[in-house]
């Protein structure tokens, strides 16, 4: 991987955030107080790009390319922790302290509304024409808040079902089929069942929602004015499936503390039959990383995630859009850069080759014959966005705090838990966030919803995604 001209800085965590990070596991391979510099530095960086440490090698390659092409307007890459919740905390911290260390903010698709509503980022509606014909519609939508553009598409993400072709003939179409297949195979083989993201963090909410939507559920009414979480039986179907799978050990070992890369490592070692994960795992499972060999390189395939009735496909829309910080002193440079990230063939093809998936629509046509892009094309239309309400984060924390103890049999009452999530959905529609309070909560590692697990994060630069 060429890293010629970029300074790679793993952002030091400020104050007590360091404690939080220590509890969560550090960003890839580093002490969080340290900064890491690449072989050759940007000579004179003009602005910074704060982006997830997941898929670090991809962001790095792209920043290198920009710096080569723009010697007078170089970017410094600031790699945030790999987990979504921790990235958000760091960006809030930057706003509260008004440090303005970050010019470009790599925002998870779920944060556009929240950051826009609180004026933490600048409006980018005037650049709509430049991306309208270039980026896929889902990525543009996830960059919008109340019909206006507040971010510019960069990468997207979809959930795949990975399965072992030496153990499974046809991938399951329903969650119950998957359950039965695991049990049947386990009668003959000593192997973990279904690996996915079961730790109490955003990734778990993604997984729960895929089950919930796949059972016909909707978080909000169509007019997005009330919670619909408890309408029908989807909320209960989804949590009951997880509870049963936990009780019957259909879930692979360590499921309840696993983030993306824990699941990926387990499956890559040949220790699970099925896995839910983002596309980034494909090249790694294919054994493309020399120092990260794959036990399953010839024995796995990808399919759409099941639903409960076997109709259609289901996937959460994930990904990252880039916004420009309201605190930035370098907004013009930053805007030029975020537009380039969306519209440069070369930059977008680096994403396409290395993952996560790009947002440039033409790449999906050009690569339609490739298996990975074929599947992405197939599942894209049915993929669902998490509700883009400003209070999404509180809803997510409520889902984490209430549903995790239910499926892990930690003594929580399922009915009360589902009602608490319903209540949080209702409140998320009207919630205003208090940024300072948020940052204080992030400072306190004992606070609910911000705790981490020691084994949470990957430990090298290629570790991915959260
Ligand atoms: C991936 C997705 C992101 C999601 C996160 C959850 O990074 O791109 O949208 O929130 O995983 O772990």
Short mmCIF file of C-alpha atoms and ligand atoms in Angstrom, two decimals:
data_model
loop_
_atom_site.label_atom_id
_atom_site.label_comp_id
_atom_site.label_asym_id
_atom_site.label_seq_id
_atom_site.Cartn_x
_atom_site.Cartn_y
_atom_site.Cartn_z
CA UNK A 1 0.00 0.00 0.00
CA UNK A 2 1.62 3.27 -1.00
CA UNK A 3 1.64 5.74 1.84
CA UNK A 4 3.99 8.24 0.41
CA UNK A 5 2.73 11.61 1.28
CA UNK A 6 0.18 11.34 4.01
CA UNK A 7 0.66 11.90 7.67
CA UNK A 8 -1.28 9.19 9.39
CA UNK A 9 -2.28 10.41 12.74
CA UNK A 10 -4.25 8.27 15.06
CA UNK A 11 -6.06 10.94 16.90
CA UNK A 12 -5.10 11.18 20.55
CA UNK A 13 -8.10 11.02 22.80
CA UNK A 14 -8.56 14.08 24.89
CA UNK A 15 -8.71 13.93 28.68
CA UNK A 16 -10.84 11.24 30.13
CA UNK A 17 -11.81 9.99 26.69
CA UNK A 18 -8.50 8.18 26.85
CA UNK A 19 -9.90 6.08 29.66
CA UNK A 20 -12.91 5.26 27.59
CA UNK A 21 -10.74 4.18 24.72
CA UNK A 22 -8.59 2.09 27.00
CA UNK A 23 -11.73 0.27 28.05
CA UNK A 24 -12.90 -0.11 24.47
CA UNK A 25 -9.66 -1.26 22.97
CA UNK A 26 -7.42 1.14 21.14
CA UNK A 27 -7.62 2.30 17.57
CA UNK A 28 -5.75 -0.02 15.23
CA UNK A 29 -2.51 -1.10 16.79
CA UNK A 30 -1.88 2.07 18.73
CA UNK A 31 -1.86 3.63 22.12
CA UNK A 32 -4.65 6.20 21.81
CA UNK A 33 -2.41 8.93 23.16
CA UNK A 34 0.10 8.33 20.43
CA UNK A 35 0.02 9.63 16.93
CA UNK A 36 1.42 7.54 14.17
CA UNK A 37 3.16 9.06 11.22
CA UNK A 38 3.43 7.37 7.89
CA UNK A 39 6.73 6.84 6.10
CA UNK A 40 6.59 10.14 4.32
CA UNK A 41 4.62 13.09 5.63
CA UNK A 42 2.46 15.58 3.84
CA UNK A 43 4.90 18.47 3.55
CA UNK A 44 2.44 21.14 4.42
CA UNK A 45 -1.06 19.90 5.28
CA UNK A 46 -3.72 22.58 4.83
CA UNK A 47 -6.68 20.81 6.35
CA UNK A 48 -7.63 17.60 8.15
CA UNK A 49 -9.98 14.72 7.38
CA UNK A 50 -11.33 12.85 10.42
CA UNK A 51 -12.47 9.45 9.34
CA UNK A 52 -12.98 5.98 10.79
CA UNK A 53 -9.89 3.88 11.45
CA UNK A 54 -11.82 0.98 9.94
CA UNK A 55 -10.72 0.52 6.34
CA UNK A 56 -7.70 2.69 7.20
CA UNK A 57 -5.64 1.44 4.27
CA UNK A 58 -8.32 2.60 1.81
CA UNK A 59 -8.64 6.11 3.26
CA UNK A 60 -4.88 6.33 3.36
CA UNK A 61 -4.45 5.37 -0.28
CA UNK A 62 -7.05 7.93 -1.30
CA UNK A 63 -5.49 10.70 0.80
CA UNK A 64 -2.12 9.88 -0.78
CA UNK A 65 -3.59 10.26 -4.22
CA UNK A 66 -5.12 13.64 -3.33
CA UNK A 67 -1.82 14.87 -1.90
CA UNK A 68 0.09 13.81 -4.98
CA UNK A 69 -2.35 15.68 -7.17
CA UNK A 70 -2.65 18.70 -4.87
CA UNK A 71 0.77 19.54 -3.50
CA UNK A 72 -0.45 23.00 -2.46
CA UNK A 73 -3.57 21.82 -0.68
CA UNK A 74 -2.60 18.70 1.19
CA UNK A 75 -4.82 16.83 3.56
CA UNK A 76 -3.83 15.29 6.85
CA UNK A 77 -5.67 12.10 7.67
CA UNK A 78 -6.91 11.79 11.26
CA UNK A 79 -7.93 8.23 11.94
CA UNK A 80 -10.73 7.88 14.49
CA UNK A 81 -11.56 4.66 16.37
CA UNK A 82 -13.09 1.85 14.33
CA UNK A 83 -16.44 1.84 16.14
CA UNK A 84 -19.18 4.22 15.07
CA UNK A 85 -20.21 5.28 18.59
CA UNK A 86 -16.63 6.23 19.47
CA UNK A 87 -16.14 8.23 16.27
CA UNK A 88 -19.21 10.27 17.05
CA UNK A 89 -17.98 10.96 20.59
CA UNK A 90 -14.67 12.27 19.23
CA UNK A 91 -16.31 14.56 16.72
CA UNK A 92 -18.58 15.96 19.43
CA UNK A 93 -15.59 16.46 21.66
CA UNK A 94 -13.96 18.55 18.95
CA UNK A 95 -17.08 20.71 18.75
CA UNK A 96 -17.49 21.17 22.49
CA UNK A 97 -13.90 22.18 23.05
CA UNK A 98 -14.20 24.32 19.93
CA UNK A 99 -10.79 23.08 18.98
CA UNK A 100 -11.77 22.69 15.37
CA UNK A 101 -9.11 20.07 14.79
CA UNK A 102 -11.22 18.48 12.09
CA UNK A 103 -12.10 20.24 8.85
CA UNK A 104 -13.71 17.34 7.02
CA UNK A 105 -15.89 15.02 9.10
CA UNK A 106 -16.44 11.48 7.85
CA UNK A 107 -20.03 11.03 9.05
CA UNK A 108 -21.72 7.68 9.37
CA UNK A 109 -24.96 7.83 7.37
CA UNK A 110 -26.96 7.97 10.60
CA UNK A 111 -25.57 11.30 11.78
CA UNK A 112 -26.42 13.69 8.96
CA UNK A 113 -29.66 14.90 10.59
CA UNK A 114 -28.14 15.30 13.99
CA UNK A 115 -25.05 17.22 12.86
CA UNK A 116 -27.07 19.41 10.48
CA UNK A 117 -29.81 20.14 12.99
CA UNK A 118 -27.22 21.33 15.48
CA UNK A 119 -25.31 23.47 12.98
CA UNK A 120 -22.12 21.48 13.46
CA UNK A 121 -21.61 21.25 9.70
CA UNK A 122 -22.11 23.64 6.79
CA UNK A 123 -24.88 23.31 4.19
CA UNK A 124 -23.73 21.90 0.84
CA UNK A 125 -26.97 22.13 -1.13
CA UNK A 126 -25.34 24.34 -3.75
CA UNK A 127 -23.18 21.38 -4.85
CA UNK A 128 -26.12 19.09 -5.54
CA UNK A 129 -25.71 19.20 -9.31
CA UNK A 130 -22.16 17.95 -9.07
CA UNK A 131 -23.14 14.72 -7.38
CA UNK A 132 -26.68 14.14 -8.61
CA UNK A 133 -25.65 12.17 -11.67
CA UNK A 134 -22.57 10.66 -10.12
CA UNK A 135 -23.63 9.09 -6.82
CA UNK A 136 -26.14 6.32 -6.11
CA UNK A 137 -29.50 7.61 -4.84
CA UNK A 138 -29.28 5.95 -1.39
CA UNK A 139 -26.01 7.72 -0.67
CA UNK A 140 -27.42 11.09 -1.74
CA UNK A 141 -30.49 10.55 0.46
CA UNK A 142 -28.33 9.70 3.42
CA UNK A 143 -26.41 12.97 2.85
CA UNK A 144 -29.62 14.99 3.11
CA UNK A 145 -31.44 16.51 5.99
CA UNK A 146 -34.92 17.94 5.42
CA UNK A 147 -34.43 17.84 1.68
CA UNK A 148 -31.12 19.72 1.69
CA UNK A 149 -27.64 18.39 1.16
CA UNK A 150 -25.37 18.59 4.23
CA UNK A 151 -22.75 16.04 3.26
CA UNK A 152 -21.25 14.58 0.10
CA UNK A 153 -21.33 10.80 -0.58
CA UNK A 154 -18.11 8.85 -0.19
CA UNK A 155 -18.67 5.19 0.65
CA UNK A 156 -21.71 3.01 1.12
CA UNK A 157 -22.28 -0.32 2.86
CA UNK A 158 -24.68 -3.24 2.76
CA UNK A 159 -25.07 -6.38 4.89
CA UNK A 160 -24.20 -9.74 3.29
CA UNK A 161 -24.80 -13.28 4.47
CA UNK A 162 -21.50 -15.15 4.21
CA UNK A 163 -21.76 -18.93 4.27
CA UNK A 164 -19.53 -21.98 4.05
CA UNK A 165 -19.93 -23.68 0.68
CA UNK A 166 -18.35 -26.89 1.99
CA UNK A 167 -21.12 -27.19 4.60
CA UNK A 168 -24.13 -25.49 3.03
CA UNK A 169 -25.55 -26.31 -0.43
CA UNK A 170 -27.96 -23.44 -0.83
CA UNK A 171 -27.98 -20.35 1.40
CA UNK A 172 -31.09 -20.04 3.60
CA UNK A 173 -33.87 -17.68 2.57
CA UNK A 174 -35.47 -17.42 5.98
CA UNK A 175 -34.05 -16.92 9.45
CA UNK A 176 -35.72 -20.14 10.60
CA UNK A 177 -34.00 -22.09 7.81
CA UNK A 178 -30.68 -20.65 8.89
CA UNK A 179 -31.42 -21.69 12.48
CA UNK A 180 -32.25 -25.28 11.42
CA UNK A 181 -29.23 -25.54 9.13
CA UNK A 182 -26.91 -24.55 11.95
CA UNK A 183 -28.41 -27.18 14.22
CA UNK A 184 -28.20 -29.89 11.57
CA UNK A 185 -24.60 -29.15 10.68
CA UNK A 186 -23.65 -28.97 14.34
CA UNK A 187 -24.88 -32.55 14.79
CA UNK A 188 -21.97 -33.65 12.62
CA UNK A 189 -19.42 -30.88 13.01
CA UNK A 190 -17.96 -29.07 15.97
CA UNK A 191 -18.21 -25.57 14.55
CA UNK A 192 -19.73 -22.22 15.55
CA UNK A 193 -23.08 -21.28 13.98
CA UNK A 194 -24.01 -17.71 13.10
CA UNK A 195 -21.41 -14.98 13.64
CA UNK A 196 -22.41 -11.31 13.50
CA UNK A 197 -22.27 -8.08 15.48
CA UNK A 198 -23.80 -8.85 18.87
CA UNK A 199 -21.94 -6.50 21.19
CA UNK A 200 -23.86 -3.61 22.72
CA UNK A 201 -23.08 -0.87 20.15
CA UNK A 202 -24.34 0.56 16.86
CA UNK A 203 -23.46 -2.60 14.95
CA UNK A 204 -25.89 -4.59 17.10
CA UNK A 205 -28.66 -2.11 16.32
CA UNK A 206 -27.93 -2.64 12.61
CA UNK A 207 -28.26 -6.40 13.09
CA UNK A 208 -31.42 -6.13 15.17
CA UNK A 209 -33.05 -3.82 12.63
CA UNK A 210 -32.27 -6.23 9.80
CA UNK A 211 -34.19 -8.92 11.68
CA UNK A 212 -36.95 -6.44 12.59
CA UNK A 213 -37.40 -5.07 9.05
CA UNK A 214 -37.13 -8.61 7.72
CA UNK A 215 -40.15 -9.44 9.90
CA UNK A 216 -42.11 -6.56 8.36
CA UNK A 217 -41.42 -3.96 11.06
CA UNK A 218 -41.16 -0.19 10.71
CA UNK A 219 -39.65 2.05 13.38
CA UNK A 220 -41.84 5.03 12.50
CA UNK A 221 -45.20 5.65 10.88
CA UNK A 222 -45.07 6.70 7.25
CA UNK A 223 -45.37 10.40 8.03
CA UNK A 224 -42.51 9.94 10.50
CA UNK A 225 -44.61 11.50 13.25
CA UNK A 226 -45.00 8.60 15.71
CA UNK A 227 -43.30 5.37 16.69
CA UNK A 228 -44.55 2.27 14.89
CA UNK A 229 -42.04 0.05 16.63
CA UNK A 230 -44.62 -2.06 18.47
CA UNK A 231 -47.14 -2.30 15.63
CA UNK A 232 -47.47 -5.90 14.49
CA UNK A 233 -45.13 -8.48 15.98
CA UNK A 234 -41.82 -7.68 14.23
CA UNK A 235 -40.08 -6.27 17.31
CA UNK A 236 -40.93 -9.41 19.26
CA UNK A 237 -40.16 -11.80 16.39
CA UNK A 238 -36.69 -10.30 16.00
CA UNK A 239 -35.75 -10.39 19.68
CA UNK A 240 -37.24 -13.87 20.16
CA UNK A 241 -35.17 -15.21 17.27
CA UNK A 242 -32.03 -13.82 18.89
CA UNK A 243 -32.99 -15.17 22.33
CA UNK A 244 -33.62 -18.64 20.92
CA UNK A 245 -30.45 -18.58 18.87
CA UNK A 246 -28.51 -17.57 21.98
CA UNK A 247 -30.12 -20.27 24.15
CA UNK A 248 -29.64 -23.00 21.55
CA UNK A 249 -26.08 -21.92 20.75
CA UNK A 250 -26.97 -21.21 17.15
CA UNK A 251 -25.03 -17.96 17.66
CA UNK A 252 -21.30 -18.47 17.25
CA UNK A 253 -19.08 -18.29 20.34
CA UNK A 254 -18.42 -14.71 21.48
CA UNK A 255 -21.41 -13.36 19.52
CA UNK A 256 -22.57 -11.17 22.41
CA UNK A 257 -19.27 -9.23 22.51
CA UNK A 258 -18.45 -9.30 18.80
CA UNK A 259 -17.97 -6.28 16.55
CA UNK A 260 -17.44 -6.55 12.80
CA UNK A 261 -13.86 -7.70 12.90
CA UNK A 262 -14.37 -10.25 15.67
CA UNK A 263 -16.99 -11.93 13.50
CA UNK A 264 -14.75 -11.67 10.46
CA UNK A 265 -11.77 -13.21 12.27
CA UNK A 266 -13.86 -16.11 13.52
CA UNK A 267 -15.32 -16.87 10.10
CA UNK A 268 -11.95 -16.41 8.41
CA UNK A 269 -10.42 -18.93 10.83
CA UNK A 270 -13.02 -21.48 9.70
CA UNK A 271 -14.90 -21.40 13.01
CA UNK A 272 -18.39 -20.40 11.90
CA UNK A 273 -20.91 -21.65 9.34
CA UNK A 274 -22.62 -18.32 8.66
CA UNK A 275 -21.72 -14.69 9.15
CA UNK A 276 -23.47 -11.37 8.72
CA UNK A 277 -20.99 -8.70 7.76
CA UNK A 278 -20.28 -5.78 5.43
CA UNK A 279 -18.57 -6.36 2.04
CA UNK A 280 -15.14 -5.38 3.41
CA UNK A 281 -14.71 -8.98 4.53
CA UNK A 282 -14.73 -10.37 0.97
CA UNK A 283 -11.13 -9.56 -0.05
CA UNK A 284 -9.86 -10.62 3.38
CA UNK A 285 -11.70 -13.96 3.29
CA UNK A 286 -10.32 -14.45 -0.20
CA UNK A 287 -6.89 -14.33 1.40
CA UNK A 288 -5.80 -11.16 -0.33
CA UNK A 289 -3.86 -9.90 2.69
CA UNK A 290 -0.59 -11.74 2.85
CA UNK A 291 -0.16 -11.38 6.60
CA UNK A 292 -3.76 -12.32 7.37
CA UNK A 293 -4.26 -15.76 5.82
CA UNK A 294 -7.74 -17.17 5.27
CA UNK A 295 -8.77 -20.72 6.16
CA UNK A 296 -11.88 -20.41 4.02
CA UNK A 297 -10.63 -18.81 0.82
CA UNK A 298 -12.07 -21.56 -1.38
CA UNK A 299 -14.98 -22.43 0.87
CA UNK A 300 -17.23 -19.43 1.22
CA UNK A 301 -19.79 -17.53 -0.76
CA UNK A 302 -22.02 -14.49 -0.28
CA UNK A 303 -25.81 -14.16 -0.45
CA UNK A 304 -28.53 -11.71 0.56
CA UNK A 305 -29.51 -11.80 4.22
CA UNK A 306 -32.63 -13.85 4.94
CA UNK A 307 -36.03 -12.46 5.91
CA UNK A 308 -38.68 -14.14 8.04
CA UNK A 309 -41.02 -15.03 5.18
CA UNK A 310 -38.35 -15.62 2.53
CA UNK A 311 -39.64 -12.75 0.39
CA UNK A 312 -37.18 -10.17 -0.93
CA UNK A 313 -33.87 -9.31 0.64
CA UNK A 314 -32.97 -7.19 3.60
CA UNK A 315 -29.97 -5.07 4.40
CA UNK A 316 -29.22 -1.98 6.38
CA UNK A 317 -27.77 0.83 4.35
CA UNK A 318 -24.50 1.85 5.94
CA UNK A 319 -21.64 4.01 4.86
CA UNK A 320 -19.90 7.27 5.23
CA UNK A 321 -20.51 10.72 3.80
CA UNK A 322 -18.14 13.62 4.24
CA UNK A 323 -19.26 16.91 5.73
CA UNK A 324 -17.42 20.14 6.41
CA UNK A 325 -17.14 21.27 10.02
CA UNK A 326 -18.77 24.57 10.91
CA UNK A 327 -15.64 25.29 12.96
CA UNK A 328 -13.27 24.82 10.05
CA UNK A 329 -11.09 27.73 8.98
CA UNK A 330 -10.41 25.95 5.70
CA UNK A 331 -13.88 25.40 4.36
CA UNK A 332 -13.09 26.13 0.72
CA UNK A 333 -10.28 23.60 0.59
CA UNK A 334 -12.37 21.12 2.52
CA UNK A 335 -15.30 21.47 0.13
CA UNK A 336 -13.06 20.98 -2.89
CA UNK A 337 -11.75 17.79 -1.29
CA UNK A 338 -15.14 16.28 -0.37
CA UNK A 339 -16.43 16.89 -3.89
CA UNK A 340 -13.34 15.22 -5.33
CA UNK A 341 -13.85 12.20 -3.04
CA UNK A 342 -17.30 11.68 -4.56
CA UNK A 343 -16.52 12.46 -8.17
CA UNK A 344 -12.97 11.26 -8.85
CA UNK A 345 -12.95 8.03 -10.85
CA UNK A 346 -9.63 7.13 -9.37
CA UNK A 347 -10.60 7.73 -5.75
CA UNK A 348 -13.89 5.90 -6.14
CA UNK A 349 -12.16 2.98 -7.86
CA UNK A 350 -9.76 2.68 -4.94
CA UNK A 351 -12.84 2.18 -2.76
CA UNK A 352 -14.22 -0.31 -5.27
CA UNK A 353 -11.00 -2.34 -5.24
CA UNK A 354 -10.20 -2.16 -1.55
CA UNK A 355 -13.64 -1.70 0.09
CA UNK A 356 -15.88 -0.36 1.58
CA UNK A 357 -18.08 -0.02 -1.54
CA UNK A 358 -17.98 3.28 -3.42
CA UNK A 359 -20.93 5.60 -4.08
CA UNK A 360 -20.19 6.26 -7.76
CA UNK A 361 -23.13 4.84 -9.71
CA UNK A 362 -21.16 4.05 -12.89
CA UNK A 363 -18.89 1.64 -10.99
CA UNK A 364 -21.91 -0.54 -10.17
CA UNK A 365 -22.67 -0.83 -13.88
CA UNK A 366 -19.07 -1.38 -14.93
CA UNK A 367 -18.58 -4.14 -12.38
CA UNK A 368 -22.03 -5.74 -12.64
CA UNK A 369 -20.52 -9.08 -13.73
CA UNK A 370 -18.32 -9.26 -10.70
CA UNK A 371 -19.98 -11.41 -8.03
CA UNK A 372 -19.61 -8.89 -5.26
CA UNK A 373 -21.03 -6.01 -7.31
CA UNK A 374 -23.74 -8.28 -8.71
CA UNK A 375 -24.91 -8.94 -5.17
CA UNK A 376 -24.63 -5.28 -4.23
CA UNK A 377 -26.81 -4.40 -7.21
CA UNK A 378 -29.31 -7.04 -6.19
CA UNK A 379 -29.73 -6.00 -2.57
CA UNK A 380 -29.43 -2.25 -2.99
CA UNK A 381 -33.03 -1.63 -3.90
CA UNK A 382 -34.42 -3.29 -0.79
CA UNK A 383 -31.78 -1.87 1.55
CA UNK A 384 -33.15 0.22 4.38
CA UNK A 385 -31.79 3.36 5.98
CA UNK A 386 -31.87 3.74 9.73
CA UNK A 387 -34.34 6.54 10.52
CA UNK A 388 -32.59 9.88 9.88
CA UNK A 389 -34.05 11.67 12.90
CA UNK A 390 -31.92 14.01 15.04
CA UNK A 391 -32.55 11.78 18.06
CA UNK A 392 -31.41 8.61 16.28
CA UNK A 393 -28.49 8.21 18.65
CA UNK A 394 -30.74 8.07 21.73
CA UNK A 395 -32.95 5.54 19.99
CA UNK A 396 -29.88 3.47 19.20
CA UNK A 397 -28.57 3.66 22.78
CA UNK A 398 -31.98 2.60 24.09
CA UNK A 399 -32.01 -0.35 21.70
CA UNK A 400 -28.50 -1.34 22.79
CA UNK A 401 -29.16 -0.95 26.51
CA UNK A 402 -32.53 -2.69 26.53
CA UNK A 403 -32.27 -5.42 23.92
CA UNK A 404 -28.75 -6.71 24.57
CA UNK A 405 -29.59 -7.91 28.12
CA UNK A 406 -32.74 -9.58 26.80
CA UNK A 407 -31.18 -11.77 24.14
CA UNK A 408 -28.15 -12.61 26.29
CA UNK A 409 -30.48 -13.86 28.99
CA UNK A 410 -29.18 -11.34 31.51
CA UNK A 411 -32.48 -11.21 33.35
CA UNK A 412 -34.19 -8.34 31.49
CA UNK A 413 -37.92 -8.54 30.83
CA UNK A 414 -38.56 -8.61 27.05
CA UNK A 415 -41.89 -6.79 27.21
CA UNK A 416 -40.47 -3.94 29.29
CA UNK A 417 -37.42 -3.78 27.02
CA UNK A 418 -39.45 -3.48 23.83
CA UNK A 419 -41.63 -0.84 25.43
CA UNK A 420 -38.57 1.15 26.43
CA UNK A 421 -37.31 1.07 22.83
CA UNK A 422 -40.74 2.17 21.60
CA UNK A 423 -40.68 5.06 24.05
CA UNK A 424 -37.17 6.03 22.91
CA UNK A 425 -38.33 6.01 19.27
CA UNK A 426 -41.16 8.36 20.19
CA UNK A 427 -38.77 10.69 21.98
CA UNK A 428 -36.21 10.55 19.18
CA UNK A 429 -38.67 12.39 16.95
CA UNK A 430 -38.67 15.47 19.13
CA UNK A 431 -35.36 15.22 20.86
CA UNK A 432 -32.91 18.06 20.96
CA UNK A 433 -29.43 17.07 21.86
CA UNK A 434 -27.27 18.82 24.36
CA UNK A 435 -23.83 18.64 22.86
CA UNK A 436 -21.97 19.43 26.06
CA UNK A 437 -23.86 16.82 27.99
CA UNK A 438 -23.15 14.32 25.24
CA UNK A 439 -19.44 15.00 25.38
CA UNK A 440 -19.46 14.71 29.18
CA UNK A 441 -21.17 11.36 28.89
CA UNK A 442 -18.54 10.29 26.42
CA UNK A 443 -15.95 11.36 28.97
CA UNK A 444 -17.33 9.03 31.59
CA UNK A 445 -16.54 5.44 30.74
CA UNK A 446 -19.06 4.22 33.33
CA UNK A 447 -21.95 5.91 31.61
CA UNK A 448 -24.52 3.71 30.05
CA UNK A 449 -24.29 3.07 26.39
CA UNK A 450 -20.71 4.17 26.12
CA UNK A 451 -19.07 1.21 27.69
CA UNK A 452 -16.83 -0.95 25.60
CA UNK A 453 -15.45 -4.41 25.72
CA UNK A 454 -11.83 -5.19 25.85
CA UNK A 455 -11.94 -7.30 22.77
CA UNK A 456 -13.90 -4.79 20.78
CA UNK A 457 -11.49 -3.55 18.26
CA UNK A 458 -9.21 -4.76 15.63
CA UNK A 459 -5.55 -4.53 16.20
CA UNK A 460 -3.97 -3.83 12.93
CA UNK A 461 -4.49 -1.34 10.23
CA UNK A 462 -6.48 -3.62 8.06
CA UNK A 463 -8.91 -4.36 10.79
CA UNK A 464 -12.18 -3.04 9.88
CA UNK A 465 -15.35 -1.55 10.17
CA UNK A 466 -17.67 -0.43 12.82
C1 LIG B 1 -20.42 0.24 9.22
C2 LIG B 1 -21.50 1.02 8.46
C3 LIG B 1 -22.11 2.06 9.35
C4 LIG B 1 -22.63 1.43 10.62
C5 LIG B 1 -21.53 0.65 11.33
C6 LIG B 1 -22.08 -0.12 12.53
O1 LIG B 1 -19.34 1.05 9.46
O2 LIG B 1 -20.96 1.61 7.31
O3 LIG B 1 -23.12 2.76 8.68
O4 LIG B 1 -23.20 2.37 11.48
O5 LIG B 1 -20.92 -0.26 10.44
O6 LIG B 1 -21.11 -0.87 13.18
#
